[in-house]
């Protein structure tokens, strides 16, 4: 049989691929491009609280109970300085309406300055000390919670007095134990209980107070608070 001659093989040209190692770089051009982007980037100054509210001033009012007039007069300088100097708010006491009035100014920069200052003044009116209430201005995760003893259990007469006595303890021992273990502050005002602290700590303290109101012995609450304090130390 006759053999046909083979055709010569044709090789297809391989397409060239640009690799990052072999790519011709131009650092000077790229540097100019980057500096151009940095120059063209807009730079907006921070807006003040008044500009955020379209040029309108915000206003707040905190009523003063009759039994807090004397403490307010004695501690007015301590209340006035952090609000006026640090929060840049205007503050005054209105004797006719018996309230403390707060107002933003053109120097106010913090958007939540009025809210923090209102909570600070309200905490003082509820009975908290200045050194405890001023933490509301410095920290963002602090809150105030209030409830009544009758909200937990319907008590009256001597039963109500004994429940309040169990919360306070002898010489305030039980109250101080709950405060130190949960890192909160507690104010007992007649049948009302006010708590100052973070959200989780307030819940732990409120659970302990509710157990005392329901009649749980203080010894068991002490044991629970010791375990809570040990867990919080391990966490930190």
Coordinates of C-alpha atoms in Angstrom, one line a residue:
X1 CA 0.0 0.0 0.0
X2 CA 1.1 3.5 -0.8
X3 CA 1.7 5.8 2.2
X4 CA 0.5 9.4 2.0
X5 CA 3.0 11.9 3.0
X6 CA 2.4 13.6 6.4
X7 CA 1.5 17.2 6.5
X8 CA 3.8 19.4 8.5
X9 CA 2.5 20.2 12.0
X10 CA 1.6 23.8 12.6
X11 CA 2.1 25.1 16.1
X12 CA -0.4 27.7 17.3
X13 CA 1.3 30.7 18.8
X14 CA 0.9 30.9 22.6
X15 CA -0.8 34.1 23.8
X16 CA 1.3 36.2 26.0
X17 CA 0.0 36.8 29.6
X18 CA 1.1 39.7 31.6
X19 CA 2.4 38.5 35.0
X20 CA 2.6 40.8 38.0
X21 CA 6.3 40.0 38.3
X22 CA 7.1 40.9 34.7
X23 CA 4.7 43.8 34.3
X24 CA 6.4 47.1 33.7
X25 CA 5.5 49.2 36.7
X26 CA 5.6 52.9 36.8
X27 CA 5.8 53.9 40.5
X28 CA 6.2 57.6 39.7
X29 CA 2.9 57.7 37.8
X30 CA 1.0 55.7 40.4
X31 CA 2.3 57.9 43.1
X32 CA 1.0 61.0 41.3
X33 CA -2.4 59.3 40.8
X34 CA -2.6 58.4 44.5
X35 CA -1.6 61.9 45.7
X36 CA -4.2 63.3 43.3
X37 CA -6.9 61.2 44.9
X38 CA -5.9 62.3 48.3
X39 CA -6.0 65.9 47.3
X40 CA -9.5 65.5 45.7
X41 CA -10.9 63.7 48.7
X42 CA -13.5 66.0 50.4
X43 CA -12.8 66.9 54.0
X44 CA -16.0 67.9 56.0
X45 CA -15.7 69.5 59.4
X46 CA -17.7 67.9 62.3
X47 CA -21.2 69.3 62.6
X48 CA -22.3 70.9 65.9
X49 CA -25.4 69.8 67.7
X50 CA -27.2 73.0 66.6
X51 CA -26.4 72.3 62.9
X52 CA -27.7 68.7 63.2
X53 CA -31.0 70.1 64.4
X54 CA -31.2 72.6 61.4
X55 CA -30.1 75.5 63.5
X56 CA -32.7 75.0 66.3
X57 CA -31.8 74.8 69.9
X58 CA -32.8 71.8 72.0
X59 CA -34.4 72.3 75.4
X60 CA -35.0 70.0 78.4
X61 CA -36.4 70.4 81.9
X62 CA -35.9 68.4 85.0
X63 CA -38.4 68.9 87.9
X64 CA -36.9 69.3 91.4
X65 CA -38.7 67.5 94.3
X66 CA -39.2 69.7 97.5
X67 CA -36.8 67.6 99.6
X68 CA -34.0 68.1 97.0
X69 CA -33.9 72.0 97.2
X70 CA -31.3 72.2 99.9
X71 CA -28.9 69.5 98.4
X72 CA -29.3 71.3 95.0
X73 CA -28.4 74.6 96.5
X74 CA -25.3 73.1 98.3
X75 CA -24.1 71.2 95.2
X76 CA -25.0 73.7 92.5
X77 CA -21.4 74.4 91.6
X78 CA -20.6 70.7 91.2
X79 CA -23.6 70.3 88.9
X80 CA -23.0 73.5 86.9
X81 CA -19.3 73.0 86.1
X82 CA -19.4 69.7 84.2
X83 CA -22.5 70.6 82.2
X84 CA -21.4 74.2 81.3
X85 CA -17.6 73.6 80.8
X86 CA -17.5 70.1 79.4
X87 CA -20.9 69.6 77.7
X88 CA -21.1 73.2 76.6
X89 CA -24.7 73.6 77.6
X90 CA -26.7 76.4 79.2
X91 CA -28.2 75.6 82.6
X92 CA -30.3 77.5 85.1
X93 CA -32.7 76.9 87.9
X94 CA -36.2 78.3 87.5
X95 CA -37.7 79.0 90.9
X96 CA -41.2 79.7 89.6
X97 CA -41.6 76.3 87.8
X98 CA -39.3 74.6 90.4
X99 CA -37.2 72.9 87.8
X100 CA -33.7 72.9 86.2
X101 CA -33.7 74.0 82.6
X102 CA -31.1 72.9 80.1
X103 CA -30.5 74.3 76.6
X104 CA -28.0 73.7 73.8
X105 CA -25.8 76.6 72.6
X106 CA -23.7 77.4 69.5
X107 CA -20.7 75.9 71.3
X108 CA -22.3 72.5 71.9
X109 CA -20.5 69.8 69.8
X110 CA -21.8 66.5 71.2
X111 CA -25.1 65.4 69.7
X112 CA -26.1 63.5 72.9
X113 CA -24.9 66.2 75.3
X114 CA -28.4 67.3 76.3
X115 CA -29.6 63.7 76.9
X116 CA -26.5 62.9 79.1
X117 CA -26.8 66.1 81.1
X118 CA -30.6 65.5 81.6
X119 CA -29.9 62.0 83.0
X120 CA -27.1 63.4 85.2
X121 CA -29.4 66.0 86.8
X122 CA -32.2 63.5 87.1
X123 CA -30.0 61.0 88.9
X124 CA -29.1 63.7 91.4
X125 CA -32.7 64.5 92.0
X126 CA -33.4 60.8 92.6
X127 CA -30.9 60.8 95.4
X128 CA -27.6 59.6 93.9
X129 CA -24.4 61.3 94.9
X130 CA -22.6 63.6 92.5
X131 CA -19.6 61.4 92.2
X132 CA -21.8 58.5 91.1
X133 CA -24.2 60.5 88.9
X134 CA -21.3 62.2 87.0
X135 CA -20.4 58.8 85.5
X136 CA -23.5 59.2 83.2
X137 CA -21.6 62.1 81.5
X138 CA -18.4 60.1 81.0
X139 CA -19.7 56.6 80.0
X140 CA -22.2 55.6 77.4
X141 CA -23.5 52.3 78.7
X142 CA -24.9 53.5 82.1
X143 CA -28.7 53.6 82.7
X144 CA -31.1 54.4 85.5
X145 CA -33.9 52.0 86.4
X146 CA -36.7 52.6 89.0
X147 CA -39.4 50.3 90.3
X148 CA -41.6 50.1 93.4
X149 CA -41.7 47.4 96.0
X150 CA -45.4 46.8 95.4
X151 CA -44.6 46.0 91.7
X152 CA -42.9 42.8 92.9
X153 CA -45.3 41.8 95.6
X154 CA -48.5 43.5 97.0
X155 CA -47.4 44.3 100.6
X156 CA -48.8 46.8 103.1
X157 CA -48.2 47.9 106.7
X158 CA -45.5 46.1 108.6
X159 CA -44.9 43.5 105.8
X160 CA -43.9 46.4 103.5
X161 CA -41.6 47.9 106.2
X162 CA -39.9 44.5 106.8
X163 CA -39.3 44.0 103.1
X164 CA -37.6 47.5 102.9
X165 CA -35.6 46.5 106.0
X166 CA -34.4 43.3 104.3
X167 CA -33.2 45.2 101.3
X168 CA -31.3 47.7 103.4
X169 CA -30.0 45.3 106.0
X170 CA -28.5 46.2 109.4
X171 CA -26.6 49.5 108.9
X172 CA -27.0 49.2 105.1
X173 CA -25.0 46.0 105.0
X174 CA -27.2 44.2 102.5
X175 CA -27.5 47.2 100.2
X176 CA -23.7 47.7 100.1
X177 CA -23.1 44.0 99.5
X178 CA -25.3 44.1 96.4
X179 CA -23.7 47.4 95.2
X180 CA -20.2 46.1 95.5
X181 CA -20.9 42.7 94.0
X182 CA -22.8 44.0 90.9
X183 CA -21.0 47.4 90.5
X184 CA -24.2 49.4 90.7
X185 CA -25.6 52.1 93.0
X186 CA -28.9 51.7 94.8
X187 CA -31.1 54.4 96.3
X188 CA -34.0 53.4 98.6
X189 CA -36.6 56.2 98.6
X190 CA -39.6 55.1 100.7
X191 CA -41.2 52.3 98.6
X192 CA -39.3 53.2 95.4
X193 CA -35.9 51.7 94.5
X194 CA -33.6 53.4 92.0
X195 CA -30.6 51.6 90.4
X196 CA -27.7 53.1 88.5
X197 CA -25.3 51.0 86.4
X198 CA -24.9 49.0 83.2
X199 CA -27.8 46.9 81.7
X200 CA -26.5 43.5 82.8
X201 CA -25.5 44.6 86.3
X202 CA -28.8 46.3 86.9
X203 CA -30.6 43.0 86.1
X204 CA -28.4 41.1 88.5
X205 CA -29.0 43.6 91.3
X206 CA -32.7 43.7 90.6
X207 CA -33.0 39.9 90.8
X208 CA -31.3 40.0 94.2
X209 CA -33.6 42.8 95.5
X210 CA -36.7 40.9 94.2
X211 CA -35.6 37.8 96.0
X212 CA -35.4 39.8 99.3
X213 CA -38.8 41.3 98.7
X214 CA -40.3 37.9 98.2
X215 CA -38.9 36.8 101.6
X216 CA -35.6 35.1 100.8
X217 CA -33.2 35.1 103.7
X218 CA -30.3 37.6 103.4
X219 CA -27.8 34.8 104.0
X220 CA -28.7 33.1 100.7
X221 CA -28.5 36.5 98.9
X222 CA -25.0 37.0 100.3
X223 CA -23.9 33.6 99.0
X224 CA -25.3 34.5 95.5
X225 CA -23.6 37.9 95.5
X226 CA -20.3 36.3 96.4
X227 CA -20.6 33.9 93.4
X228 CA -21.5 36.8 91.2
X229 CA -18.5 38.8 92.3
X230 CA -16.2 35.9 91.7
X231 CA -17.5 35.4 88.2
X232 CA -17.1 39.1 87.4
X233 CA -13.5 39.0 88.6
X234 CA -12.7 36.0 86.4
X235 CA -14.3 37.8 83.5
X236 CA -12.0 40.8 83.8

